[in-house]
XYZ file of N, CA and C in Angstrom:
438
model
N -2.547 -5.646 -2.442
C -1.715 -6.685 -3.117
C -2.708 -7.396 -4.180
N -4.057 -7.370 -3.915
C -5.059 -8.037 -4.935
C -5.042 -7.146 -6.037
N -5.008 -5.806 -5.826
C -5.105 -4.779 -7.185
C -3.827 -4.942 -7.986
N -2.732 -5.174 -7.201
C -1.384 -5.292 -7.985
C -1.457 -6.652 -8.785
N -1.893 -7.702 -8.138
C -1.939 -8.949 -8.916
C -2.992 -8.811 -10.107
N -3.947 -8.279 -10.014
C -4.886 -8.137 -11.094
C -4.311 -7.194 -12.107
N -3.507 -6.118 -11.895
C -2.749 -5.192 -12.727
C -1.847 -6.078 -13.622
N -0.985 -6.832 -12.725
C 0.007 -7.519 -13.312
C -0.375 -8.847 -14.131
N -1.592 -9.259 -13.922
C -2.172 -10.189 -14.697
C -2.469 -9.674 -16.006
N -2.564 -8.305 -16.249
C -2.760 -7.835 -17.573
C -1.470 -7.211 -18.220
N -0.264 -7.555 -17.603
C 0.848 -7.439 -18.196
C 1.512 -6.138 -17.685
N 1.138 -5.555 -16.772
C 1.680 -4.336 -16.214
C 2.920 -4.963 -15.103
N 3.889 -4.146 -15.173
C 5.083 -4.313 -14.270
C 4.724 -3.568 -12.925
N 4.556 -4.286 -11.844
C 4.118 -3.566 -10.566
C 5.439 -3.527 -9.710
N 5.701 -2.272 -9.040
C 6.843 -2.352 -8.165
C 6.284 -1.798 -6.837
N 6.205 -2.562 -5.739
C 5.614 -2.210 -4.537
C 6.709 -1.666 -3.553
N 6.601 -0.459 -3.101
C 7.543 0.096 -2.276
C 7.075 0.066 -0.850
N 7.996 -0.446 0.029
C 7.891 -0.716 1.506
C 9.154 -0.332 2.313
N 9.005 -0.278 3.466
C 10.146 -0.173 4.334
C 10.898 -1.441 4.364
N 12.182 -1.289 4.692
C 13.017 -2.652 4.911
C 12.283 -3.594 5.841
N 11.809 -3.177 6.984
C 11.029 -3.891 7.884
C 9.861 -4.680 7.154
N 8.948 -3.972 6.537
C 8.006 -4.586 5.882
C 8.265 -5.521 4.692
N 9.367 -5.193 4.048
C 9.954 -6.179 3.032
C 10.255 -7.397 3.709
N 10.907 -7.577 4.876
C 11.096 -8.600 5.481
C 9.778 -9.510 5.849
N 8.721 -8.837 6.326
C 7.442 -9.347 6.696
C 6.963 -10.012 5.573
N 7.008 -9.368 4.356
C 6.355 -9.755 3.057
C 7.090 -10.911 2.313
N 8.352 -10.931 2.251
C 9.051 -11.824 1.634
C 9.176 -13.166 2.411
N 8.961 -13.051 3.662
C 9.039 -14.314 4.583
C 7.756 -14.912 4.340
N 6.802 -14.382 3.917
C 5.349 -14.924 3.950
C 4.782 -15.268 2.527
N 5.606 -14.859 1.434
C 5.105 -15.006 0.028
C 6.113 -15.513 -0.954
N 5.549 -16.185 -2.009
C 6.552 -16.648 -3.015
C 6.530 -15.383 -3.959
N 7.672 -15.201 -4.741
C 7.790 -14.197 -5.686
C 6.669 -14.356 -6.697
N 6.161 -13.283 -7.177
C 5.100 -13.260 -7.944
C 5.456 -12.651 -9.433
N 5.014 -13.267 -10.503
C 5.606 -12.651 -11.733
C 4.895 -11.197 -12.085
N 5.797 -10.371 -12.530
C 5.461 -9.096 -12.780
C 5.096 -8.118 -11.534
N 5.521 -8.729 -10.336
C 5.293 -7.910 -9.280
C 6.773 -7.813 -8.507
N 7.325 -6.829 -8.311
C 8.756 -6.661 -7.647
C 8.425 -5.959 -6.281
N 8.996 -6.334 -5.242
C 9.042 -5.622 -3.958
C 10.327 -4.765 -3.968
N 10.246 -3.418 -3.586
C 11.424 -2.689 -3.462
C 11.394 -2.045 -2.032
N 12.398 -1.658 -1.352
C 12.582 -1.204 -0.260
C 13.148 0.275 0.098
N 12.659 0.883 0.818
C 13.352 2.241 1.374
C 13.838 1.937 2.886
N 14.970 2.556 3.208
C 15.293 2.373 4.806
C 14.218 2.533 5.637
N 14.270 2.075 6.822
C 13.221 2.176 8.007
C 13.435 3.621 8.659
N 12.682 4.465 7.854
C 12.933 5.959 8.324
C 11.481 6.041 9.200
N 10.660 5.301 9.409
C 9.417 5.495 10.241
C 9.598 4.430 11.387
N 8.878 4.719 12.422
C 9.117 3.766 13.583
C 8.595 2.386 13.015
N 9.064 1.252 14.032
C 8.757 -0.131 13.665
C 7.412 -0.268 13.941
N 6.990 -1.254 13.030
C 5.655 -1.651 13.125
C 5.420 -2.440 14.466
N 6.539 -2.980 15.022
C 6.211 -3.790 16.320
C 6.138 -2.758 17.498
N 6.325 -1.477 17.341
C 6.112 -0.539 18.553
C 5.606 0.729 18.188
N 4.969 0.996 16.913
C 4.520 2.323 16.445
C 3.375 2.721 17.393
N 2.635 1.899 18.010
C 1.376 2.111 18.706
C 1.830 2.947 19.926
N 3.033 2.738 20.361
C 3.425 3.566 21.517
C 3.658 4.960 21.319
N 3.915 5.302 19.948
C 4.026 6.780 19.677
C 3.298 7.030 18.215
N 1.993 6.998 18.212
C 1.334 7.078 17.019
C 1.315 8.438 16.437
N 1.345 9.454 17.001
C 1.641 10.708 16.403
C 3.080 10.946 15.883
N 4.086 10.232 16.454
C 5.429 10.236 15.941
C 5.553 9.524 14.790
N 4.674 8.361 14.628
C 4.710 7.469 13.541
C 4.062 8.299 12.241
N 2.912 8.948 12.583
C 2.352 9.725 11.424
C 3.213 10.861 10.891
N 3.761 11.488 11.968
C 4.868 12.578 11.452
C 5.901 12.182 10.784
N 6.319 10.935 10.946
C 7.460 10.365 10.128
C 7.179 9.838 8.760
N 5.828 9.334 8.549
C 5.255 9.192 7.386
C 5.169 10.376 6.516
N 4.689 11.476 6.965
C 4.590 12.680 6.344
C 5.660 13.441 5.994
N 6.819 13.214 6.904
C 8.022 14.158 6.616
C 9.331 13.335 6.304
N 9.252 11.992 6.432
C 10.631 11.326 6.251
C 10.584 10.348 5.173
N 9.432 10.150 4.620
C 9.526 8.998 3.474
C 9.829 9.439 2.066
N 9.428 10.710 1.860
C 9.562 11.267 0.339
C 10.981 11.359 -0.102
N 12.068 11.726 0.682
C 13.235 11.551 0.233
C 13.793 10.205 -0.100
N 13.800 9.214 0.619
C 14.155 7.867 0.188
C 13.287 7.338 -1.158
N 12.022 7.559 -1.085
C 10.950 7.314 -2.387
C 11.635 7.893 -3.576
N 12.071 9.237 -3.296
C 12.445 9.844 -4.458
C 13.810 9.304 -5.103
N 14.605 9.004 -4.169
C 15.896 8.325 -4.654
C 15.595 6.929 -5.207
N 14.726 6.123 -4.606
C 14.500 4.907 -5.181
C 13.918 5.018 -6.543
N 12.935 5.837 -6.976
C 12.497 6.031 -8.196
C 13.501 6.273 -9.339
N 14.403 7.090 -8.897
C 15.729 7.185 -9.838
C 16.439 5.885 -10.241
N 16.397 4.860 -9.342
C 16.882 3.644 -9.766
C 15.995 2.697 -10.406
N 14.813 3.011 -10.575
C 14.024 1.870 -11.300
C 14.204 1.967 -12.828
N 14.260 0.737 -13.302
C 14.331 0.558 -14.684
C 13.206 -0.489 -15.203
N 12.335 -0.323 -16.096
C 12.274 0.958 -16.987
C 11.638 1.989 -15.988
N 11.673 3.243 -16.546
C 11.243 4.359 -15.927
C 9.773 4.122 -15.381
N 9.521 4.689 -14.262
C 8.083 4.441 -13.665
C 7.243 5.408 -14.553
N 6.115 4.824 -15.016
C 5.131 5.397 -15.817
C 3.836 6.037 -15.219
N 3.529 5.503 -13.936
C 2.443 5.836 -13.138
C 2.586 5.657 -11.736
N 2.190 6.275 -10.788
C 2.256 6.092 -9.386
C 0.906 5.887 -8.802
N 0.727 4.777 -8.089
C -0.459 4.576 -7.349
C -0.204 4.671 -5.884
N -0.683 5.559 -5.202
C -0.383 5.836 -3.858
C -1.427 6.004 -2.815
N -1.261 5.594 -1.527
C -2.157 5.713 -0.561
C -2.532 7.240 -0.297
N -3.844 7.678 -0.170
C -4.189 8.931 0.019
C -3.542 9.595 1.363
N -3.212 8.707 2.260
C -2.444 9.256 3.519
C -1.014 9.508 3.219
N -0.547 9.497 2.054
C 0.786 9.888 1.806
C 0.710 10.942 0.778
N 0.325 12.344 1.126
C 0.188 13.286 0.140
C 1.466 13.823 -0.535
N 2.438 13.587 0.288
C 3.790 13.945 -0.447
C 4.054 13.283 -1.817
N 3.500 12.221 -2.004
C 3.840 11.437 -3.209
C 3.438 12.280 -4.467
N 2.455 13.241 -4.297
C 2.074 14.067 -5.495
C 3.219 14.995 -5.742
N 4.090 15.366 -4.741
C 5.020 16.331 -5.216
C 6.247 15.571 -5.807
N 6.412 14.158 -5.222
C 7.541 13.412 -5.995
C 7.369 13.156 -7.332
N 5.977 12.906 -7.603
C 5.489 12.519 -8.995
C 5.647 13.652 -9.993
N 5.167 14.869 -9.450
C 5.102 16.156 -10.137
C 6.466 16.470 -10.610
N 7.603 16.298 -9.743
C 8.695 16.809 -10.143
C 9.317 15.953 -11.361
N 8.766 14.727 -11.498
C 9.208 13.856 -12.553
C 8.308 13.953 -13.673
N 7.141 14.371 -13.613
C 6.222 14.254 -14.743
C 5.537 13.117 -14.729
N 5.306 12.464 -13.771
C 4.766 11.130 -13.564
C 3.416 11.377 -13.290
N 2.346 10.783 -13.802
C 0.996 10.794 -13.439
C 0.810 10.044 -12.154
N 0.112 10.482 -11.303
C -0.115 9.891 -9.915
C -1.774 9.777 -9.627
N -2.123 8.535 -9.197
C -3.573 8.384 -8.728
C -3.493 7.800 -7.364
N -4.740 7.921 -6.931
C -4.865 7.675 -5.268
C -5.590 6.562 -5.147
N -5.234 5.778 -3.913
C -5.959 4.602 -3.428
C -6.311 4.894 -2.071
N -7.707 4.743 -1.797
C -8.259 4.877 -0.496
C -8.575 3.545 0.123
N -7.432 3.023 0.839
C -7.396 1.661 1.439
C -8.294 1.417 2.597
N -9.449 1.931 2.573
C -10.425 1.778 3.823
C -11.725 0.938 3.376
N -12.351 0.425 4.429
C -13.570 -0.279 4.153
C -14.562 0.511 3.369
N -15.435 -0.087 2.678
C -16.614 0.614 2.091
C -17.399 1.305 3.073
N -17.553 0.699 4.230
C -18.246 1.358 5.460
C -17.740 2.900 5.763
N -16.410 2.824 5.742
C -15.713 4.169 6.112
C -15.992 5.356 4.926
N -15.814 4.716 3.636
C -16.319 5.543 2.614
C -17.685 6.023 2.526
N -18.583 5.137 2.884
C -19.947 5.430 3.052
C -20.213 6.599 4.066
N -19.599 6.638 5.207
C -19.551 7.476 6.195
C -19.159 8.935 5.711
N -18.069 8.767 5.002
C -17.516 10.148 4.515
C -18.436 10.767 3.457
N -18.931 9.829 2.494
C -19.741 10.068 1.362
C -21.169 10.874 2.067
N -21.691 10.145 3.118
C -22.907 10.551 3.615
C -22.784 11.465 4.927
N -21.576 12.164 5.095
C -21.511 12.833 6.257
C -22.352 14.107 6.380
N -22.801 14.605 5.321
C -23.748 15.573 5.413
C -25.088 15.182 5.892
N -25.520 13.984 5.674
C -26.709 13.408 6.279
C -26.676 13.160 7.657
N -25.474 12.732 8.166
C -25.229 12.494 9.574
C -25.255 13.719 10.311
N -24.771 14.826 9.623
C -24.854 16.219 10.346
C -26.230 16.603 10.482
N -26.931 16.490 9.237
C -28.280 17.083 9.210
C -29.419 16.232 10.150
N -28.934 15.013 10.344
C -29.754 14.302 11.190
C -29.333 14.258 12.733
N -28.379 15.018 12.940
C -28.049 15.374 14.424
C -27.060 14.041 15.004
N -26.504 13.223 14.034
C -25.706 12.118 14.510
C -24.282 12.367 14.817
N -23.838 13.563 14.377
C -22.371 14.064 14.593
C -22.578 15.470 15.150
N -21.807 15.942 16.177
C -20.893 14.910 16.672
C -21.435 13.883 17.658
N -20.799 12.930 17.889
C -21.266 11.734 18.564
C -21.624 12.141 20.104
N -22.573 11.346 20.579
C -22.922 11.600 21.986
C -21.757 11.226 22.963
N -21.068 12.101 23.722
C -19.961 11.544 24.515
C -20.407 11.701 25.730
N -21.552 11.486 26.352
C -21.917 11.382 27.788
C -21.470 10.157 28.216
N -21.206 9.190 27.567
C -20.557 7.840 28.232
C -21.945 6.879 28.237
N -22.955 7.438 28.014
C -24.054 6.575 27.971
C -24.387 5.921 26.624
N -24.822 4.696 26.547
C -24.943 4.111 25.431
C -26.434 3.770 25.314
N -27.035 3.500 24.254
C -28.356 3.161 24.021
C -28.515 2.077 22.958
N -29.594 1.315 23.049
C -29.785 0.236 22.123
C -28.914 -0.985 22.085
N -28.417 -1.383 21.145
C -27.377 -2.600 21.041
C -26.132 -2.207 21.833
N -25.673 -1.030 21.810
C -24.390 -0.755 22.483
C -24.526 -1.016 24.090
N -25.716 -0.571 24.543
C -25.874 -0.798 26.063
C -25.876 -2.392 26.350
N -26.489 -3.155 25.495
C -26.188 -4.566 25.661
C -24.871 -5.229 25.720
N -24.098 -4.617 24.725
C -22.699 -5.011 24.511
C -21.738 -4.587 25.779
N -21.990 -3.606 26.051
C -21.202 -2.887 27.236
C -21.812 -3.133 28.649
C-alpha cells in the first residue's frame, strides 16, 4: 500500500485488485484515498479465515483460478491499464498482460532478509549451511531459546 500511495502522490491512478473478501477487510479499515481505487474479483481462492487448513489448496487456487477473473476485470477498467505491477508469486499475470500488450513488472513482497538469503544462497551452500541440520539438535542461541 505504501508503494501505491507513493505512486499516486506523483499523479498515477492506482487500481488495487483483491478478492471480494479482502475488499471487505480493506474498505472497513481505511478511508478512500485519492488516485487509489480498490477493485475486486470473486472469491475464487479459499477464505483468508481458513486457508491455513489447506495451504496447498490455497496455493493451487492462486495459480489456477485467479487469472480468468482478473482478465475480465482488466477489460472493464477505464482508462485502459498502462502497466501491471504484480506479486512474483502470481506468474500467470505475465500471460494476462502479454495478451493485451501491457508491460508488467514484479514486486517481491518479502523482507530484505529473505532477499538476502536468496541473493547469498551460493555462499550458504559453499559454507555448508544448507541443507540445514535436521537432527533436531540446536546449538548456540537456539539451544537457549528451546
